[in-house]
mmCIF file of C-alpha atoms in Angstrom:
data_model
loop_
_atom_site.group_PDB
_atom_site.id
_atom_site.type_symbol
_atom_site.label_atom_id
_atom_site.label_comp_id
_atom_site.label_asym_id
_atom_site.label_seq_id
_atom_site.Cartn_x
_atom_site.Cartn_y
_atom_site.Cartn_z
ATOM 1 C CA ILE A 29 0.000 0.000 0.000
ATOM 2 C CA ILE A 30 2.806 2.441 0.819
ATOM 3 C CA PRO A 31 4.476 2.216 -2.649
ATOM 4 C CA GLN A 32 1.086 2.714 -4.305
ATOM 5 C CA ALA A 33 0.343 5.774 -2.152
ATOM 6 C CA VAL A 34 3.728 7.346 -2.964
ATOM 7 C CA CYS A 35 3.643 6.466 -6.663
ATOM 8 C CA SER A 36 0.104 7.675 -7.311
ATOM 9 C CA ARG A 37 0.963 11.192 -6.147
ATOM 10 C CA HIS A 38 4.375 11.365 -7.878
ATOM 11 C CA ALA A 39 3.769 8.954 -10.760
ATOM 12 C CA LEU A 40 5.378 11.044 -13.497
ATOM 13 C CA GLU A 41 8.631 11.666 -11.642
ATOM 14 C CA ILE A 42 8.975 8.056 -10.465
ATOM 15 C CA GLY A 43 8.076 6.709 -13.910
ATOM 16 C CA ALA A 44 10.724 8.931 -15.524
ATOM 17 C CA MET A 45 13.376 7.572 -13.150
ATOM 18 C CA PHE A 46 12.683 3.954 -14.193
ATOM 19 C CA VAL A 47 12.436 4.396 -17.988
ATOM 20 C CA GLY A 48 15.845 2.813 -18.579
ATOM 21 C CA LEU A 49 15.120 -0.178 -16.339
ATOM 22 C CA VAL A 50 11.740 -0.767 -18.015
ATOM 23 C CA LYS A 51 13.318 -0.713 -21.496
ATOM 24 C CA ILE A 52 15.908 -3.298 -20.421
ATOM 25 C CA LEU A 53 13.216 -5.538 -18.858
ATOM 26 C CA ARG A 54 11.051 -5.269 -22.003
ATOM 27 C CA PHE A 55 13.987 -6.378 -24.136
ATOM 28 C CA ILE A 56 14.867 -9.298 -21.850
ATOM 29 C CA LEU A 57 11.267 -10.497 -21.374
ATOM 30 C CA TYR A 58 10.158 -9.989 -25.008
ATOM 31 C CA PRO A 59 10.624 -13.676 -26.034
ATOM 32 C CA VAL A 60 8.255 -14.740 -23.242
ATOM 33 C CA ALA A 61 5.809 -11.816 -23.236
ATOM 34 C CA LYS A 62 5.140 -11.572 -27.008
ATOM 35 C CA PRO A 63 3.810 -15.158 -27.460
ATOM 36 C CA ILE A 64 1.642 -14.757 -24.359
ATOM 37 C CA ALA A 65 0.261 -11.455 -25.723
ATOM 38 C CA ILE A 66 -0.540 -13.071 -29.086
ATOM 39 C CA CYS A 67 -2.344 -15.981 -27.388
ATOM 40 C CA LEU A 68 -4.361 -13.618 -25.211
ATOM 41 C CA ASP A 69 -5.354 -11.543 -28.271
ATOM 42 C CA VAL A 70 -6.512 -14.700 -30.070
ATOM 43 C CA PHE A 71 -8.538 -16.068 -27.139
ATOM 44 C CA LEU A 72 -9.862 -12.827 -25.661
ATOM 45 C CA GLY A 73 -9.923 -10.554 -28.707
ATOM 46 C CA GLN A 74 -8.710 -6.976 -28.861
ATOM 47 C CA GLU A 75 -9.512 -4.797 -25.869
ATOM 48 C CA MET A 76 -12.076 -2.171 -26.806
ATOM 49 C CA GLY A 77 -11.554 0.091 -23.829
ATOM 50 C CA GLN A 78 -14.307 1.426 -21.620
ATOM 51 C CA ILE A 79 -17.518 2.536 -23.360
ATOM 52 C CA TYR A 80 -20.021 4.640 -21.399
ATOM 53 C CA THR A 81 -23.730 5.181 -21.964
ATOM 54 C CA ARG A 82 -25.090 8.737 -21.998
ATOM 55 C CA GLU A 83 -26.375 8.339 -18.453
ATOM 56 C CA GLU A 84 -23.016 7.033 -17.247
ATOM 57 C CA LEU A 85 -21.273 9.994 -18.909
ATOM 58 C CA LYS A 86 -23.667 12.378 -17.141
ATOM 59 C CA GLY A 87 -22.859 10.639 -13.871
ATOM 60 C CA LEU A 88 -19.145 11.012 -14.591
ATOM 61 C CA VAL A 89 -19.648 14.730 -15.266
ATOM 62 C CA ASP A 90 -21.487 15.012 -11.933
ATOM 63 C CA VAL A 91 -18.586 13.312 -10.143
ATOM 64 C CA HIS A 92 -16.112 15.762 -11.666
ATOM 65 C CA ASN A 93 -18.411 18.671 -10.848
ATOM 66 C CA ARG A 94 -18.672 17.691 -7.166
ATOM 67 C CA ASN A 95 -14.917 17.159 -6.889
ATOM 68 C CA LYS A 96 -13.406 19.493 -4.288
ATOM 69 C CA TYR A 97 -10.479 20.233 -6.618
ATOM 70 C CA GLY A 98 -12.798 22.005 -9.052
ATOM 71 C CA VAL A 99 -12.204 19.885 -12.140
ATOM 72 C CA LEU A 100 -15.405 21.241 -13.720
ATOM 73 C CA THR A 101 -17.405 24.320 -12.819
ATOM 74 C CA SER A 102 -21.157 23.946 -12.431
ATOM 75 C CA ASP A 103 -21.652 25.895 -15.689
ATOM 76 C CA GLU A 104 -19.316 23.560 -17.581
ATOM 77 C CA ALA A 105 -21.054 20.509 -16.118
ATOM 78 C CA SER A 106 -24.454 21.892 -17.085
ATOM 79 C CA ILE A 107 -23.286 22.552 -20.660
ATOM 80 C CA LEU A 108 -21.766 19.071 -20.999
ATOM 81 C CA LYS A 109 -24.898 17.355 -19.680
ATOM 82 C CA GLY A 110 -27.099 19.500 -21.927
ATOM 83 C CA THR A 111 -24.974 18.579 -24.926
ATOM 84 C CA LEU A 112 -25.514 14.896 -24.207
ATOM 85 C CA ASP A 113 -29.285 15.487 -24.426
ATOM 86 C CA LEU A 114 -29.204 17.256 -27.823
ATOM 87 C CA GLU A 115 -29.863 14.033 -29.723
ATOM 88 C CA TYR A 116 -33.285 13.680 -28.107
ATOM 89 C CA LYS A 117 -34.487 17.294 -27.974
ATOM 90 C CA ASN A 118 -36.267 19.165 -30.705
ATOM 91 C CA VAL A 119 -36.647 22.891 -31.333
ATOM 92 C CA ALA A 120 -40.104 23.060 -29.724
ATOM 93 C CA GLN A 121 -38.658 21.923 -26.380
ATOM 94 C CA ILE A 122 -36.166 24.778 -26.120
ATOM 95 C CA MET A 123 -37.610 27.633 -28.158
ATOM 96 C CA THR A 124 -39.276 30.712 -26.728
ATOM 97 C CA LYS A 125 -42.831 31.230 -27.931
ATOM 98 C CA ALA A 126 -43.181 34.101 -30.419
ATOM 99 C CA GLU A 127 -45.493 36.054 -28.109
ATOM 100 C CA ASN A 128 -42.760 36.056 -25.430
ATOM 101 C CA VAL A 129 -39.920 37.155 -27.743
ATOM 102 C CA PHE A 130 -38.660 40.738 -27.590
ATOM 103 C CA MET A 131 -39.092 42.114 -31.133
ATOM 104 C CA LEU A 132 -38.964 45.481 -32.837
ATOM 105 C CA ASP A 133 -41.335 46.784 -35.486
ATOM 106 C CA VAL A 134 -39.557 48.007 -38.624
ATOM 107 C CA ASP A 135 -41.758 51.098 -38.470
ATOM 108 C CA GLY A 136 -40.131 52.089 -35.149
ATOM 109 C CA ASN A 137 -36.872 53.920 -34.616
ATOM 110 C CA LEU A 138 -33.581 53.365 -32.829
ATOM 111 C CA GLY A 139 -34.028 56.097 -30.248
ATOM 112 C CA ARG A 140 -32.958 56.225 -26.615
ATOM 113 C CA ASP A 141 -35.983 54.254 -25.292
ATOM 114 C CA THR A 142 -35.598 51.507 -27.900
ATOM 115 C CA LEU A 143 -31.876 51.161 -27.211
ATOM 116 C CA LYS A 144 -32.570 50.988 -23.454
ATOM 117 C CA SER A 145 -35.069 48.173 -24.093
ATOM 118 C CA ILE A 146 -32.527 46.293 -26.216
ATOM 119 C CA LEU A 147 -29.930 46.707 -23.466
ATOM 120 C CA HIS A 148 -32.438 45.581 -20.820
ATOM 121 C CA TYR A 149 -33.232 42.319 -22.641
ATOM 122 C CA GLY A 150 -29.553 41.682 -23.414
ATOM 123 C CA HIS A 151 -30.003 39.577 -26.559
ATOM 124 C CA SER A 152 -27.348 39.466 -29.274
ATOM 125 C CA ARG A 153 -30.023 39.426 -31.983
ATOM 126 C CA VAL A 154 -33.423 41.079 -31.993
ATOM 127 C CA PRO A 155 -36.068 39.951 -34.495
ATOM 128 C CA LEU A 156 -37.544 42.702 -36.666
ATOM 129 C CA TYR A 157 -41.131 42.335 -37.834
ATOM 130 C CA HIS A 158 -43.322 44.174 -40.313
ATOM 131 C CA GLY A 159 -47.016 44.551 -39.547
ATOM 132 C CA LYS A 160 -47.749 41.346 -37.616
ATOM 133 C CA ARG A 161 -45.302 39.816 -35.140
ATOM 134 C CA SER A 162 -45.483 36.582 -37.122
ATOM 135 C CA ASN A 163 -43.959 38.379 -40.143
ATOM 136 C CA VAL A 164 -40.291 38.428 -39.103
ATOM 137 C CA VAL A 165 -38.211 40.115 -41.808
ATOM 138 C CA GLY A 166 -34.741 39.960 -40.278
ATOM 139 C CA LEU A 167 -32.554 39.949 -37.195
ATOM 140 C CA LEU A 168 -30.894 43.086 -35.856
ATOM 141 C CA LEU A 169 -27.354 42.318 -34.657
ATOM 142 C CA THR A 170 -27.221 44.346 -31.457
ATOM 143 C CA LYS A 171 -23.430 44.614 -31.207
ATOM 144 C CA GLN A 172 -23.590 46.944 -34.215
ATOM 145 C CA LEU A 173 -25.735 49.401 -32.269
ATOM 146 C CA ILE A 174 -22.629 50.780 -30.601
ATOM 147 C CA LEU A 175 -22.316 52.884 -33.768
ATOM 148 C CA ILE A 176 -25.707 54.533 -33.190
ATOM 149 C CA ASP A 177 -26.284 57.916 -31.607
ATOM 150 C CA PRO A 178 -29.581 57.519 -29.692
ATOM 151 C CA ASP A 179 -30.439 61.173 -30.288
ATOM 152 C CA ASP A 180 -30.525 60.585 -34.065
ATOM 153 C CA GLU A 181 -33.571 58.288 -33.681
ATOM 154 C CA ILE A 182 -32.731 56.438 -36.892
ATOM 155 C CA PRO A 183 -35.767 54.709 -38.419
ATOM 156 C CA ILE A 184 -35.356 50.950 -38.293
ATOM 157 C CA ARG A 185 -36.619 50.758 -41.867
ATOM 158 C CA ALA A 186 -33.541 52.776 -42.959
ATOM 159 C CA ILE A 187 -31.215 49.900 -42.140
ATOM 160 C CA PHE A 188 -32.932 47.815 -44.837
ATOM 161 C CA ASN A 189 -32.096 50.392 -47.529
ATOM 162 C CA LYS A 190 -28.686 49.276 -48.836
ATOM 163 C CA LYS A 191 -27.911 52.630 -50.478
ATOM 164 C CA LYS A 192 -28.768 54.665 -47.394
ATOM 165 C CA ARG A 193 -27.893 52.050 -44.797
ATOM 166 C CA ALA A 194 -27.693 53.834 -41.443
ATOM 167 C CA ASN A 195 -24.146 53.721 -40.088
ATOM 168 C CA LYS A 196 -23.490 50.465 -41.975
ATOM 169 C CA ILE A 197 -25.748 48.427 -39.682
ATOM 170 C CA LYS A 198 -26.524 45.037 -41.176
ATOM 171 C CA VAL A 199 -29.622 42.925 -40.732
ATOM 172 C CA ALA A 200 -29.191 39.155 -40.690
ATOM 173 C CA PRO A 201 -31.788 37.096 -42.519
ATOM 174 C CA SER A 202 -34.369 35.377 -40.364
ATOM 175 C CA VAL A 203 -34.339 31.587 -40.262
ATOM 176 C CA CYS A 204 -37.494 29.484 -40.154
ATOM 177 C CA VAL A 205 -37.326 25.905 -38.926
ATOM 178 C CA SER A 206 -39.879 23.266 -38.093
ATOM 179 C CA ALA A 207 -40.777 22.884 -34.413
ATOM 180 C CA ASP A 208 -39.963 19.164 -34.589
ATOM 181 C CA CYS A 209 -36.466 19.743 -36.049
ATOM 182 C CA LYS A 210 -33.800 18.098 -33.872
ATOM 183 C CA ILE A 211 -31.403 20.458 -32.099
ATOM 184 C CA HIS A 212 -28.283 18.745 -33.462
ATOM 185 C CA GLU A 213 -29.630 19.138 -37.028
ATOM 186 C CA LEU A 214 -30.224 22.834 -36.387
ATOM 187 C CA LEU A 215 -26.690 23.272 -35.035
ATOM 188 C CA ASN A 216 -25.320 21.633 -38.185
ATOM 189 C CA GLU A 217 -27.134 24.279 -40.261
ATOM 190 C CA PHE A 218 -25.180 27.070 -38.572
#
């Protein structure tokens, strides 16, 4: 037990000290060890290593998350476990309903109140709609709004006009997907 306790903590240093000895022993024992290894491969087959199910992997992530040495943060563990569930989740399970989404009407403007609302919600993209909220015409990339002077109250519609595009703000095209589309398929699209 004592050698195991010492070696487990200082394995790399101790292993480095015995590299020469191990090479000599491998050379000397090769005529005996190689035939035994071949026989074991024939009778037992190649070792496949350890394979874990999704649930076992989640359990392993939990173990590393609870470790007092902080191998994984709780955010990292949550992301890893969520990633393992992507195969079984579809868009409808994670999407926000349209009536709960913060959107801007293209007939509005980018004044102080609108910019405060965008800042309050904190999204990187804000859907733009025309007429009805179900008619989404594009996505406003909010990081570009740093170029806007709130006192100018630029009409949102002006950013669609390529010739007169306000301060070179771009609108990303909106993407429509089926509610039963799998999350991993959607990620592959982007």
